[in-house]
Amino acid sequence: MQTTRTFEWIHSRRQTVSTSLVSEPVSRHHAETPTERHLQCIWYDPALRPPGLATNEGEPVEIENPGVWNLEAGPDFLGAVVRVGSERRRICGDVEIHLRPADWTHHRHSDDPRYSSVRVHVTLTPPVNALAPVGAICIPLAGPLSRCPDFSWAAVDVTAYPYASRPEPAPCELALRRWSADDIERLLESAGVERLRRKAQRIRLRATMVGADQALWEELMAALGYKHNKTATRKLAQRVPRTELFAAAKSDVETAAAILWGTSGLLPEAGPSLRGTTRRVWDRWWKHRARWQERALSRDEWRLDGVRPLNRPEIRIRAAAVWALRHPPPAERWLAAAAVGPQDFLKHILRDLAIHDPAGEIRTAAVGRSRAVSILINVAVPFLEASGLPVLADPHWLQMLPDETPNAVERQMAHTLLGRDHPPSWCRGALRRQGLIQMFTDFCLNDRSRCAGCPFPAWLAAAAGSSSSPPAEDRL
Ligand code: SF4
């Protein structure tokens, strides 16, 4: 597999974007109880959207364009256009959707610059004494939906959105139809290598500032934050550097876990009602509190709604304490394992990350295999590249990467780019999945033109049109 020289992967796209994933949790897909996901589907699909939409002040609303469904962090839809009032005032901007109007405040969107372009706040219930986004109209859906006799929440197939609901093929899919299957697979792999290379660049830059070991600690913690708490766990790793934690805990894992949990701001306040794990953690934390307290994060910096009990951040934080205290230090032991070869490295990383909660609150591993595989691909391999091992140019290393379960962004991009009925084999393999995410972040993520201004289709057409298949010198 040659993957390093293909089709000059899109160096024209320099923008850096957040890679944290998907905004709102999906739950109770087929329940009669509505979720935000149901409201997103209704807003997006004209077939579901009820007639008679109006602002909270009673002005009629007409949807010209519901916007692009945003699968990344930030508002739910980007670049919507609506007409408001009898004079049909044109309002353009992003759309945020909540069940309750007060969720805008609860989720602290006003303090988040990603939400500064929200001009439409869609809610289920009308706002009553709730702070609205500044400069935005509010459109409550409950009234119009109640006037639709055939409407049922259970009839909204939330799993079909957004990728299964696109009425027309995307321009990039049309352009890619001229490509051979081999070239499509190589294109995806090339984009995947580029994604890992960018991660390596970020780690290398950070390592020049804080050292390789600390850079790795921060990356690992960010990965343990999963999609909702990456920023908080990365910040915690910066507030509690690994070497300081190691020295303070004096090889005691429970003390290290107490320091991390206490500094995270998630440890419940002390009191006579404390029991079990929390009581034991406090027995250790109070001895160290004075030193770390002023570095502590606020509880508000964590997102805890929609997080399954087994995925609670405090469990991951405690698991990280185990990893941080192992000998030799993480960067040293990972580089030593890499020196043996790709297969040994793979086994070592999966073993190294098979961590159990030191507090024993859950029986299963606190870091499961799928998360460990994700860390291998997104952290360990870029770390090796950043450390000077040219693994991204070595087919033995690239072929070693285990496949992952596709996430929502990968499924969306595969469907959009490769078409509804593409062979699953086209996007099988870690590199191709990484490539789908790279294409999504480079082109779709910030596209507010509904594809009209996207340069990717023209690039694909030019690459395919330069010969009957893409030029030999551009091949992988
Ligand atoms: S924004 Fe570009 S890459 Fe994304 S679906 Fe549209 S044409 Fe394709």
PDB file of C-alpha atoms and ligand atoms in Angstrom, residues 68 166 169-173 412-413 416-417 439-440 442-458 460, ligand 1:
ATOM      1  CA  VAL A  68     -26.427  22.321   6.819  1.00  0.00           C
ATOM      2  CA  ARG A 166     -30.370  13.856   1.161  1.00  0.00           C
ATOM      3  CA  PRO A 169     -26.536  13.249  -4.889  1.00  0.00           C
ATOM      4  CA  ALA A 170     -23.924  15.681  -3.576  1.00  0.00           C
ATOM      5  CA  PRO A 171     -21.693  17.325  -6.247  1.00  0.00           C
ATOM      6  CA  CYS A 172     -18.670  15.488  -4.826  1.00  0.00           C
ATOM      7  CA  GLU A 173     -20.439  12.158  -5.294  1.00  0.00           C
ATOM      8  CA  GLN A 412     -22.464  10.578   6.907  1.00  0.00           C
ATOM      9  CA  MET A 413     -19.422  11.251   4.747  1.00  0.00           C
ATOM     10  CA  THR A 416     -22.558  11.644   0.914  1.00  0.00           C
ATOM     11  CA  LEU A 417     -19.307  11.148  -0.966  1.00  0.00           C
ATOM     12  CA  MET A 439     -12.659  15.243   3.964  1.00  0.00           C
ATOM     13  CA  PHE A 440     -15.579  16.124   6.192  1.00  0.00           C
ATOM     14  CA  ASP A 442     -11.827  20.105   5.253  1.00  0.00           C
ATOM     15  CA  PHE A 443     -14.928  20.629   3.144  1.00  0.00           C
ATOM     16  CA  CYS A 444     -18.295  19.885   4.727  1.00  0.00           C
ATOM     17  CA  LEU A 445     -17.780  21.063   8.283  1.00  0.00           C
ATOM     18  CA  ASN A 446     -17.825  24.765   7.619  1.00  0.00           C
ATOM     19  CA  ASP A 447     -19.699  24.747   4.346  1.00  0.00           C
ATOM     20  CA  ARG A 448     -22.634  27.096   4.602  1.00  0.00           C
ATOM     21  CA  SER A 449     -23.364  27.150   0.880  1.00  0.00           C
ATOM     22  CA  ARG A 450     -25.078  23.753   0.683  1.00  0.00           C
ATOM     23  CA  CYS A 451     -22.193  22.585  -1.530  1.00  0.00           C
ATOM     24  CA  ALA A 452     -22.439  25.464  -4.041  1.00  0.00           C
ATOM     25  CA  GLY A 453     -19.163  27.050  -2.924  1.00  0.00           C
ATOM     26  CA  CYS A 454     -17.265  23.849  -2.158  1.00  0.00           C
ATOM     27  CA  PRO A 455     -14.053  23.428  -4.200  1.00  0.00           C
ATOM     28  CA  PHE A 456     -13.836  19.659  -3.711  1.00  0.00           C
ATOM     29  CA  PRO A 457     -16.067  18.543  -6.648  1.00  0.00           C
ATOM     30  CA  ALA A 458     -14.021  20.628  -9.107  1.00  0.00           C
ATOM     31  CA  LEU A 460     -12.193  15.641  -8.054  1.00  0.00           C
TER      32      LEU A 460
HETATM   33  S1  SF4 B   1     -19.580  20.442   1.034  1.00  0.00           S
HETATM   34 FE1  SF4 B   1     -18.283  19.640  -0.627  1.00  0.00          FE
HETATM   35  S2  SF4 B   1     -17.498  17.694   0.144  1.00  0.00           S
HETATM   36 FE2  SF4 B   1     -19.231  18.274   1.451  1.00  0.00          FE
HETATM   37  S3  SF4 B   1     -21.015  17.241   0.526  1.00  0.00           S
HETATM   38 FE3  SF4 B   1     -20.902  19.297  -0.389  1.00  0.00          FE
HETATM   39  S4  SF4 B   1     -19.698  19.051  -2.273  1.00  0.00           S
HETATM   40 FE4  SF4 B   1     -19.356  17.227  -0.991  1.00  0.00          FE
END
